[in-house]
Short mmCIF file of C-alpha atoms and ligand atoms in Angstrom, two decimals:
data_model
loop_
_atom_site.label_atom_id
_atom_site.label_comp_id
_atom_site.label_asym_id
_atom_site.label_seq_id
_atom_site.Cartn_x
_atom_site.Cartn_y
_atom_site.Cartn_z
CA UNK C 270 -107.14 -20.50 -25.72
CA UNK C 271 -107.24 -17.73 -23.21
CA UNK C 272 -108.29 -14.29 -24.26
CA UNK C 273 -106.00 -12.20 -21.98
CA UNK C 274 -104.17 -10.61 -24.89
CA UNK C 275 -107.19 -9.77 -26.99
CA UNK C 276 -107.26 -6.11 -25.89
CA UNK C 277 -103.82 -5.71 -26.64
CA UNK C 278 -104.11 -6.99 -30.08
CA UNK C 279 -107.00 -5.03 -30.78
CA UNK C 280 -105.37 -2.00 -29.40
CA UNK C 281 -102.40 -2.70 -31.71
CA UNK C 282 -104.63 -2.84 -34.70
CA UNK C 283 -106.37 0.23 -33.72
CA UNK C 284 -103.18 2.10 -32.97
CA UNK C 285 -101.77 1.15 -36.47
CA UNK C 286 -104.73 2.62 -38.08
CA UNK C 287 -104.92 5.64 -35.81
CA UNK C 288 -101.25 6.23 -35.43
CA UNK C 289 -100.61 6.12 -39.15
CA UNK C 290 -103.37 8.50 -39.90
CA UNK C 291 -101.93 10.85 -37.25
CA UNK C 292 -98.44 10.35 -38.41
CA UNK C 293 -97.31 8.73 -35.26
CA UNK C 294 -95.44 5.48 -34.76
CA UNK C 295 -97.21 2.41 -33.76
CA UNK C 296 -97.30 2.11 -30.01
CA UNK C 297 -95.89 -0.72 -28.06
CA UNK C 298 -98.39 -3.05 -26.55
CA UNK C 299 -97.92 -6.10 -24.11
CA UNK C 300 -100.16 -8.73 -23.23
CA UNK C 301 -100.81 -12.50 -22.71
CA UNK C 302 -102.66 -15.04 -24.44
CA UNK C 303 -103.40 -18.81 -25.60
CA UNK C 304 -103.47 -21.73 -27.81
CA UNK C 305 -103.76 -22.98 -31.37
CA UNK C 306 -103.09 -26.03 -33.62
CA UNK C 307 -100.87 -26.36 -36.52
CA UNK C 308 -99.43 -29.11 -38.78
CA UNK C 309 -96.57 -31.16 -38.13
CA UNK C 310 -93.65 -32.84 -39.74
CA UNK C 311 -94.37 -36.62 -40.21
CA UNK C 312 -97.90 -36.47 -39.39
CA UNK C 313 -97.67 -35.22 -35.65
CA UNK C 314 -99.45 -32.17 -34.44
CA UNK C 315 -98.50 -28.93 -32.93
CA UNK C 316 -100.23 -27.47 -29.90
CA UNK C 317 -99.91 -24.16 -27.88
CA UNK C 318 -100.88 -22.60 -24.44
CA UNK C 319 -100.61 -19.33 -22.57
CA UNK C 320 -98.25 -16.61 -23.68
CA UNK C 321 -97.18 -12.98 -24.22
CA UNK C 322 -97.98 -10.56 -27.04
CA UNK C 323 -95.61 -7.77 -27.87
CA UNK C 324 -95.90 -5.23 -30.55
CA UNK C 325 -92.78 -3.54 -31.93
CA UNK C 326 -92.01 -0.25 -33.27
CA UNK C 327 -89.50 0.09 -36.00
CA UNK C 328 -91.30 -0.94 -39.19
CA UNK C 329 -94.38 0.98 -38.18
CA UNK C 330 -94.57 3.18 -41.21
CA UNK C 331 -94.43 -0.02 -43.26
CA UNK C 332 -97.02 -1.65 -41.14
CA UNK C 333 -99.36 1.16 -41.45
CA UNK C 334 -99.01 1.98 -45.15
CA UNK C 335 -102.71 0.98 -45.96
CA UNK C 336 -104.04 3.14 -43.16
CA UNK C 337 -101.89 6.08 -44.12
CA UNK C 338 -103.73 6.13 -47.44
CA UNK C 339 -107.16 6.63 -45.72
CA UNK C 340 -109.14 5.05 -42.98
CA UNK C 341 -108.92 1.69 -44.23
CA UNK C 342 -108.26 -1.10 -41.70
CA UNK C 343 -104.65 -2.56 -41.95
CA UNK C 344 -104.58 -6.10 -43.27
CA UNK C 345 -103.51 -8.27 -40.25
CA UNK C 346 -101.70 -11.59 -41.12
CA UNK C 347 -100.80 -14.38 -38.69
CA UNK C 348 -98.21 -16.87 -38.98
CA UNK C 349 -97.27 -19.37 -36.33
CA UNK C 350 -94.39 -21.85 -35.69
CA UNK C 351 -91.74 -23.27 -33.38
CA UNK C 352 -88.90 -20.97 -34.62
CA UNK C 353 -86.40 -23.16 -32.92
CA UNK C 354 -82.77 -22.09 -33.57
CA UNK C 355 -84.28 -19.16 -35.37
CA UNK C 356 -82.68 -19.01 -38.80
CA UNK C 357 -82.80 -16.87 -42.04
CA UNK C 358 -85.32 -19.40 -43.50
CA UNK C 359 -87.72 -18.53 -40.62
CA UNK C 360 -86.86 -14.83 -41.16
CA UNK C 361 -87.67 -15.23 -44.84
CA UNK C 362 -90.96 -16.86 -44.12
CA UNK C 363 -91.88 -13.80 -41.89
CA UNK C 364 -90.64 -11.38 -44.45
CA UNK C 365 -92.99 -12.96 -47.12
CA UNK C 366 -95.87 -13.13 -44.50
CA UNK C 367 -95.44 -9.42 -43.76
CA UNK C 368 -95.77 -8.79 -47.55
CA UNK C 369 -99.16 -10.46 -47.47
CA UNK C 370 -100.64 -7.70 -45.44
CA UNK C 371 -99.66 -4.58 -43.23
CA UNK C 372 -99.36 -5.98 -39.68
CA UNK C 373 -97.82 -9.31 -38.84
CA UNK C 374 -98.65 -11.25 -35.83
CA UNK C 375 -96.63 -14.20 -34.93
CA UNK C 376 -97.70 -17.21 -32.88
CA UNK C 377 -94.89 -19.04 -31.05
CA UNK C 378 -95.49 -22.75 -30.05
CA UNK C 379 -94.75 -23.52 -26.21
CA UNK C 380 -92.09 -25.76 -25.25
CA UNK C 381 -94.13 -28.61 -24.01
CA UNK C 382 -95.96 -28.92 -27.46
CA UNK C 383 -92.85 -28.95 -29.29
CA UNK C 384 -91.57 -31.71 -27.13
CA UNK C 385 -94.66 -33.67 -27.57
CA UNK C 386 -94.97 -33.13 -31.18
CA UNK C 387 -91.52 -32.79 -32.65
CA UNK C 388 -88.97 -33.64 -29.78
CA UNK C 389 -87.17 -31.19 -27.51
CA UNK C 390 -86.61 -27.69 -28.59
CA UNK C 391 -83.01 -26.47 -28.43
CA UNK C 392 -84.13 -22.96 -27.39
CA UNK C 393 -86.79 -22.43 -24.77
CA UNK C 394 -90.02 -20.36 -25.41
CA UNK C 395 -88.60 -17.20 -23.87
CA UNK C 396 -85.60 -17.25 -26.20
CA UNK C 397 -87.80 -18.29 -29.20
CA UNK C 398 -90.24 -15.37 -28.52
CA UNK C 399 -87.21 -12.98 -28.05
CA UNK C 400 -85.72 -14.02 -31.48
CA UNK C 401 -88.92 -13.70 -33.34
CA UNK C 402 -89.60 -10.30 -31.65
CA UNK C 403 -86.17 -9.11 -32.94
CA UNK C 404 -87.01 -9.81 -36.47
CA UNK C 405 -87.60 -6.69 -38.28
CA UNK C 406 -90.76 -7.76 -40.12
CA UNK C 407 -92.63 -8.77 -36.99
CA UNK C 408 -95.27 -6.41 -35.26
CA UNK C 409 -96.63 -8.65 -32.59
CA UNK C 410 -95.81 -11.84 -30.98
CA UNK C 411 -98.37 -14.31 -29.14
CA UNK C 412 -96.65 -16.70 -27.01
CA UNK C 413 -97.77 -20.25 -25.89
CA UNK C 414 -99.99 -20.99 -28.81
CA UNK C 415 -100.83 -24.45 -29.57
CA UNK C 416 -99.26 -26.69 -32.14
CA UNK C 417 -102.67 -27.91 -33.50
CA UNK C 418 -104.63 -25.11 -35.24
CA UNK C 419 -108.09 -25.79 -34.23
CA UNK C 420 -111.10 -24.04 -36.08
CA UNK C 421 -112.03 -22.63 -32.63
CA UNK C 422 -108.53 -21.16 -32.45
CA UNK C 423 -108.50 -19.82 -35.88
CA UNK C 424 -112.02 -18.11 -35.30
CA UNK C 425 -110.70 -16.41 -32.32
CA UNK C 426 -107.74 -14.97 -34.35
CA UNK C 427 -110.23 -13.70 -36.75
CA UNK C 428 -112.92 -12.60 -34.32
CA UNK C 429 -111.02 -11.11 -31.43
CA UNK C 430 -107.54 -10.42 -32.72
CA UNK C 431 -108.62 -8.69 -36.18
CA UNK C 432 -106.63 -11.29 -38.09
CA UNK C 433 -107.60 -11.26 -41.89
CA UNK C 434 -105.34 -14.05 -43.09
CA UNK C 435 -103.40 -17.13 -41.81
CA UNK C 436 -100.08 -17.64 -43.65
CA UNK C 437 -98.06 -20.64 -43.64
CA UNK C 438 -94.97 -22.05 -45.80
CA UNK C 439 -95.77 -24.52 -48.78
CA UNK C 440 -94.53 -27.39 -46.71
CA UNK C 441 -97.39 -29.79 -45.74
CA UNK C 442 -98.67 -29.12 -42.32
CA UNK C 443 -100.78 -32.04 -41.05
CA UNK C 444 -102.53 -32.81 -38.05
CA UNK C 445 -102.01 -36.21 -36.16
CA UNK C 446 -105.07 -37.47 -37.96
CA UNK C 447 -103.37 -36.72 -41.40
CA UNK C 448 -105.66 -33.85 -42.31
CA UNK C 449 -104.38 -30.47 -43.35
CA UNK C 450 -103.93 -28.17 -40.46
CA UNK C 451 -104.98 -25.19 -42.28
CA UNK C 452 -108.08 -26.64 -44.07
CA UNK C 453 -110.46 -24.22 -42.37
CA UNK C 454 -108.71 -20.94 -43.30
CA UNK C 455 -108.20 -22.40 -46.81
CA UNK C 456 -111.85 -23.21 -47.21
CA UNK C 457 -113.02 -19.95 -46.23
CA UNK C 458 -110.46 -17.96 -48.46
CA UNK C 459 -108.52 -16.68 -45.55
CA UNK C 460 -105.16 -18.50 -46.08
CA UNK C 461 -102.07 -17.38 -47.93
CA UNK C 462 -99.15 -19.50 -48.77
CA UNK C 463 -95.63 -18.41 -48.92
CA UNK C 464 -92.54 -20.45 -50.29
CA UNK C 465 -90.59 -22.34 -47.78
CA UNK C 466 -86.82 -21.36 -48.08
CA UNK C 467 -84.95 -24.25 -49.38
CA UNK C 468 -81.51 -25.26 -48.10
CA UNK C 469 -81.87 -24.38 -44.49
CA UNK C 470 -83.95 -25.70 -41.59
CA UNK C 471 -83.69 -26.35 -37.97
CA UNK C 472 -82.97 -29.90 -38.55
CA UNK C 473 -80.17 -29.17 -40.86
CA UNK C 474 -78.51 -26.79 -38.13
CA UNK C 475 -79.22 -29.35 -35.36
CA UNK C 476 -77.41 -31.78 -37.63
CA UNK C 477 -74.34 -29.36 -37.84
CA UNK C 478 -74.32 -28.43 -34.10
CA UNK C 479 -74.33 -32.33 -33.28
CA UNK C 480 -71.23 -32.68 -35.24
CA UNK C 481 -69.60 -29.79 -33.57
CA UNK C 482 -70.54 -31.32 -30.17
CA UNK C 483 -69.35 -34.74 -31.10
CA UNK C 484 -66.07 -33.30 -32.32
CA UNK C 485 -65.63 -31.36 -29.12
CA UNK C 486 -66.23 -34.59 -27.46
CA UNK C 487 -63.38 -36.17 -29.19
CA UNK C 488 -65.30 -38.21 -31.74
CA UNK C 489 -63.80 -38.70 -35.26
CA UNK C 490 -66.28 -37.59 -37.80
CA UNK C 491 -66.53 -39.68 -41.04
CA UNK C 492 -65.92 -37.56 -44.17
CA UNK C 493 -69.44 -38.45 -45.56
CA UNK C 494 -70.87 -36.83 -42.44
CA UNK C 495 -69.76 -33.57 -43.14
CA UNK C 496 -72.17 -31.79 -45.03
CA UNK C 497 -71.89 -28.45 -46.84
CA UNK C 498 -74.53 -25.91 -46.72
CA UNK C 499 -77.04 -26.32 -49.65
CA UNK C 500 -78.62 -22.84 -49.37
CA UNK C 501 -77.92 -20.77 -52.50
CA UNK C 502 -77.60 -17.04 -51.54
CA UNK C 503 -78.70 -14.98 -54.34
CA UNK C 504 -78.32 -11.14 -54.71
CA UNK C 505 -82.11 -10.80 -54.75
CA UNK C 506 -82.31 -12.40 -51.33
CA UNK C 507 -79.69 -10.09 -49.96
CA UNK C 508 -81.52 -7.14 -51.36
CA UNK C 509 -84.71 -8.41 -49.69
CA UNK C 510 -83.17 -8.66 -46.36
CA UNK C 511 -80.99 -5.54 -46.88
CA UNK C 512 -81.57 -2.07 -45.65
CA UNK C 513 -82.48 0.64 -48.25
CA UNK C 514 -80.45 3.16 -46.29
CA UNK C 515 -76.63 3.66 -46.79
CA UNK C 516 -74.28 4.57 -44.04
CA UNK C 517 -75.09 8.20 -42.79
CA UNK C 518 -72.43 10.93 -43.21
CA UNK C 519 -73.89 12.89 -40.46
CA UNK C 520 -75.20 10.35 -38.06
CA UNK C 521 -73.31 8.38 -35.44
CA UNK C 522 -72.36 5.03 -36.87
CA UNK C 523 -71.67 2.24 -34.44
CA UNK C 524 -69.72 -0.75 -35.78
CA UNK C 525 -70.05 -4.30 -34.21
CA UNK C 526 -68.25 -7.24 -35.80
CA UNK C 527 -67.98 -10.90 -35.11
CA UNK C 528 -68.80 -14.37 -36.34
CA UNK C 529 -72.62 -14.00 -35.59
CA UNK C 530 -72.84 -17.97 -35.99
CA UNK C 531 -76.15 -19.60 -35.16
CA UNK C 532 -77.74 -16.31 -34.55
CA UNK C 533 -78.93 -16.11 -30.98
CA UNK C 534 -80.34 -13.84 -28.14
CA UNK C 535 -76.85 -12.84 -27.21
CA UNK C 536 -76.26 -11.50 -30.73
CA UNK C 537 -79.66 -9.62 -30.63
CA UNK C 538 -78.71 -8.12 -27.38
CA UNK C 539 -75.37 -6.69 -28.37
CA UNK C 540 -76.97 -5.31 -31.53
CA UNK C 541 -79.88 -3.81 -29.45
CA UNK C 542 -77.27 -2.04 -27.11
CA UNK C 543 -75.27 -0.94 -30.04
CA UNK C 544 -78.47 0.81 -31.45
CA UNK C 545 -78.71 2.64 -28.14
CA UNK C 546 -75.46 4.14 -28.64
CA UNK C 547 -75.75 5.68 -31.94
CA UNK C 548 -78.06 6.22 -35.01
CA UNK C 549 -76.77 3.42 -37.30
CA UNK C 550 -75.57 0.02 -36.60
CA UNK C 551 -72.93 -1.40 -39.05
CA UNK C 552 -72.25 -4.97 -38.46
CA UNK C 553 -69.08 -6.83 -39.78
CA UNK C 554 -69.59 -10.41 -40.34
CA UNK C 555 -66.21 -12.14 -40.30
CA UNK C 556 -65.20 -14.53 -43.09
CA UNK C 557 -65.41 -18.27 -42.80
CA UNK C 558 -61.60 -18.55 -42.77
CA UNK C 559 -61.37 -16.06 -39.92
CA UNK C 560 -63.89 -17.91 -37.78
CA UNK C 561 -62.33 -21.19 -38.66
CA UNK C 562 -58.79 -19.95 -37.71
CA UNK C 563 -60.22 -18.65 -34.42
CA UNK C 564 -62.62 -21.28 -33.32
CA UNK C 565 -61.45 -24.46 -35.00
CA UNK C 566 -62.34 -26.58 -37.99
CA UNK C 567 -65.99 -27.23 -37.34
CA UNK C 568 -66.67 -23.53 -37.25
CA UNK C 569 -68.47 -21.63 -38.50
CA UNK C 570 -71.57 -23.76 -38.48
CA UNK C 571 -73.24 -21.33 -40.92
CA UNK C 572 -71.38 -19.82 -43.72
CA UNK C 573 -70.67 -15.89 -43.93
CA UNK C 574 -73.62 -15.33 -46.37
CA UNK C 575 -76.07 -17.41 -44.10
CA UNK C 576 -74.61 -15.43 -41.04
CA UNK C 577 -75.10 -12.15 -42.75
CA UNK C 578 -78.68 -12.82 -43.70
CA UNK C 579 -79.46 -13.75 -40.03
CA UNK C 580 -77.98 -10.37 -38.89
CA UNK C 581 -79.78 -8.47 -41.64
CA UNK C 582 -83.25 -9.93 -40.56
CA UNK C 583 -82.67 -8.29 -36.95
CA UNK C 584 -84.41 -5.06 -36.45
CA UNK C 585 -81.33 -3.53 -34.59
CA UNK C 586 -79.00 -4.06 -37.69
CA UNK C 587 -78.86 -1.35 -40.28
CA UNK C 588 -76.16 -2.63 -42.64
CA UNK C 589 -73.82 -5.54 -42.90
CA UNK C 590 -70.31 -5.91 -44.29
CA UNK C 591 -70.31 -9.55 -45.52
CA UNK C 592 -66.82 -10.87 -44.95
CA UNK C 593 -65.41 -7.95 -42.87
CA UNK C 594 -61.77 -7.97 -41.92
CA UNK C 595 -61.52 -9.21 -38.34
CA UNK C 596 -58.86 -6.48 -37.65
CA UNK C 597 -60.33 -2.88 -37.50
CA UNK C 598 -58.47 -0.67 -40.03
CA UNK C 599 -58.21 2.85 -40.77
CA UNK C 600 -59.83 2.25 -44.10
CA UNK C 601 -62.88 0.53 -42.50
CA UNK C 602 -63.21 3.24 -39.90
CA UNK C 603 -63.09 6.08 -42.54
CA UNK C 604 -65.05 4.36 -45.31
CA UNK C 605 -68.04 3.87 -43.12
CA UNK C 606 -67.65 6.87 -40.99
CA UNK C 607 -67.51 4.84 -37.83
CA UNK C 608 -67.81 6.81 -34.52
CA UNK C 609 -68.11 3.94 -31.97
CA UNK C 610 -66.77 0.36 -32.05
CA UNK C 611 -68.58 -1.96 -29.73
CA UNK C 612 -67.49 -5.25 -28.29
CA UNK C 613 -68.47 -7.49 -25.47
CA UNK C 614 -66.48 -7.82 -22.39
CA UNK C 615 -64.70 -11.08 -23.40
CA UNK C 616 -61.04 -12.01 -24.03
CA UNK C 617 -59.04 -10.00 -26.40
CA UNK C 618 -59.02 -11.19 -30.03
CA UNK C 619 -55.41 -11.52 -31.16
CA UNK C 620 -54.24 -12.02 -34.75
CA UNK C 621 -50.54 -12.81 -34.88
CA UNK C 622 -50.27 -11.55 -31.42
CA UNK C 623 -51.87 -8.11 -32.11
CA UNK C 624 -55.26 -6.89 -30.79
CA UNK C 625 -57.78 -6.58 -33.70
CA UNK C 626 -59.43 -3.59 -31.86
CA UNK C 627 -56.10 -1.84 -31.25
CA UNK C 628 -56.81 1.03 -33.65
CA UNK C 629 -60.21 1.73 -32.29
CA UNK C 630 -58.73 1.72 -28.66
CA UNK C 631 -56.06 4.04 -29.62
CA UNK C 632 -58.61 6.53 -31.16
CA UNK C 633 -60.78 6.36 -28.21
CA UNK C 634 -63.65 4.80 -30.44
CA UNK C 635 -63.88 1.37 -28.41
CA UNK C 636 -66.75 0.69 -26.15
CA UNK C 637 -67.31 -2.42 -24.10
CA UNK C 638 -70.72 -3.80 -23.21
CA UNK C 639 -71.36 -6.38 -20.79
CA UNK C 640 -72.04 -9.99 -22.36
CA UNK C 641 -75.77 -10.61 -21.90
CA UNK C 642 -76.51 -14.26 -22.03
CA UNK C 643 -73.28 -16.18 -22.38
CA UNK C 644 -74.76 -17.81 -25.51
CA UNK C 645 -72.24 -19.52 -27.63
CA UNK C 646 -72.08 -22.01 -30.41
CA UNK C 647 -70.15 -24.40 -28.21
CA UNK C 648 -72.65 -23.90 -25.43
CA UNK C 649 -75.54 -24.83 -27.74
CA UNK C 650 -73.66 -27.93 -29.09
CA UNK C 651 -73.01 -28.97 -25.63
CA UNK C 652 -76.77 -28.61 -24.67
CA UNK C 653 -77.65 -30.78 -27.71
CA UNK C 654 -74.96 -33.30 -26.73
CA UNK C 655 -76.53 -33.57 -23.16
CA UNK C 656 -79.60 -34.83 -24.82
CA UNK C 657 -78.06 -36.47 -27.85
CA UNK C 658 -80.30 -39.55 -28.18
CA UNK C 659 -83.47 -37.35 -28.18
CA UNK C 660 -82.08 -34.81 -30.57
CA UNK C 661 -80.82 -37.64 -32.96
CA UNK C 662 -84.06 -39.25 -32.88
CA UNK C 663 -85.93 -36.05 -33.67
CA UNK C 664 -83.52 -35.36 -36.55
CA UNK C 665 -84.04 -38.67 -38.13
CA UNK C 666 -87.79 -38.23 -38.16
CA UNK C 667 -87.51 -34.70 -39.36
CA UNK C 668 -85.03 -35.73 -41.96
CA UNK C 669 -87.42 -38.24 -43.26
CA UNK C 670 -90.34 -35.74 -43.66
CA UNK C 671 -87.91 -33.20 -45.15
CA UNK C 672 -86.98 -35.68 -47.89
CA UNK C 673 -90.70 -36.42 -48.55
CA UNK C 674 -91.11 -32.67 -48.91
CA UNK C 675 -88.26 -32.30 -51.41
CA UNK C 676 -89.39 -35.26 -53.41
CA UNK C 677 -92.78 -33.87 -54.16
CA UNK C 678 -92.13 -30.02 -54.00
CA UNK C 679 -93.58 -27.62 -56.45
CA UNK C 680 -92.60 -24.10 -57.30
CA UNK C 681 -94.44 -21.57 -55.38
CA UNK C 682 -93.91 -17.92 -56.15
CA UNK C 683 -92.25 -15.77 -53.49
CA UNK C 684 -94.12 -12.65 -52.20
N1 CTP E 866 -90.29 -22.12 -42.86
C1 CTP E 866 -89.79 -21.64 -44.06
N2 CTP E 866 -88.46 -21.93 -44.41
C2 CTP E 866 -87.65 -22.81 -43.78
C3 CTP E 866 -88.03 -23.27 -42.43
C4 CTP E 866 -89.54 -22.87 -41.96
O1 CTP E 866 -90.39 -21.00 -44.81
N3 CTP E 866 -86.60 -23.22 -44.26
C5 CTP E 866 -91.44 -21.59 -42.37
C6 CTP E 866 -92.42 -22.87 -42.08
O2 CTP E 866 -93.07 -23.14 -43.41
C7 CTP E 866 -93.28 -22.09 -41.13
C8 CTP E 866 -92.54 -21.29 -40.38
O3 CTP E 866 -91.38 -21.02 -41.15
O4 CTP E 866 -94.40 -21.39 -41.80
C9 CTP E 866 -92.20 -21.71 -39.02
O5 CTP E 866 -91.58 -22.95 -39.12
P1 CTP E 866 -91.58 -23.96 -37.84
O6 CTP E 866 -92.74 -24.37 -37.25
O7 CTP E 866 -90.52 -23.35 -36.89
O8 CTP E 866 -90.70 -25.15 -38.24
P2 CTP E 866 -90.51 -26.03 -39.49
O9 CTP E 866 -91.31 -25.74 -40.52
O10 CTP E 866 -90.35 -27.55 -39.00
O11 CTP E 866 -88.96 -25.61 -39.87
P3 CTP E 866 -87.62 -25.94 -39.16
O12 CTP E 866 -87.40 -27.42 -39.16
O13 CTP E 866 -86.55 -25.14 -39.94
O14 CTP E 866 -87.74 -25.33 -37.90
#
């Protein structure tokens, strides 16, 4: 592992302590760094290379609560992973990891290692890093870390980067030789386990996207192939992800609405731009029925509660209306004190021939922002179809190891 980022992480830890004591927000830091090794599905290994570290700002008060109480060093926790097609299961892992300490640093595995150990990633490393950084519980990201977590890499995390605990989900993480990837931090009492979120995985989402791609390519899907989402959304999960602030009466509320299906960097970008325009970003997540009517039978890939959780995990979203009406109404604008309605520069969205944003336009509240990445569900599905054989093989392997996990799983308390 290279050590280019060491100073940045050390700075970050220092700044959390000093900043909190002085009442300042945690400063941003940027740097580059190296490798590690983690477990794999089905006995493969993960490995990681050279990448970037970024520290973010928004949850700094949270991150520094220990330091605020005195001069105590904040507890730094580290979690790594692939975070491919970043979903609310990953976000929930990061939420639990953050609750194990004060500062959460996340290692993101590089593309070559994922390809070697699991099969091709859907999203490249830059996008995966961007998505992890956008998660509201993350304080810093280290890119290009190895899949296989060596003792050496772990020591470097402890000694040079001030990491106190390594955290991972309760799914088995095995090295290619079948041994536990986290044996070392476990042995020395510096490992914490969080509960894996059941009912969602990259494998599952990839399977759903493959079906979208096949349908678009004119294939007829067997009824047995169409799988409903198995994730059970509870009120406590929504509360854990949700904001604790209500829509401000005095502040400038910016409203953004859409499907937010298979949450991606394009979604993050419009939310970030919305945040720049006001004080509070309220996100309307359209109903499954609306998305289906607009995009076709295979849509949405994720149901409205799953889509809402992904949006809520984003640092730029303050509140979500789950199952918002696609058409902007007077009631919606008034209830939520909306000052600005933001949309991307795409085609008009018409329902029964009427522009859903007509009222916002008529009132001069409508603002258009440039579409940043052109990311779309159809585009991701096409990308997967272009490498269909590889993705199908990856999913078959992963589905096997996921079944093994579910067969032997135990109950682990959530943090
Ligand atoms: N994770 C989780 N719940 C899920 C999926 C992942 O808690 N449903 C956790 C993993 O246990 C790990 C972290 O998220 O600590 C990163 O997981 P990652 O390496 O990206 O991949 P997988 O564990 O293979 O999960 P997935 O197939 O969904 O990518």
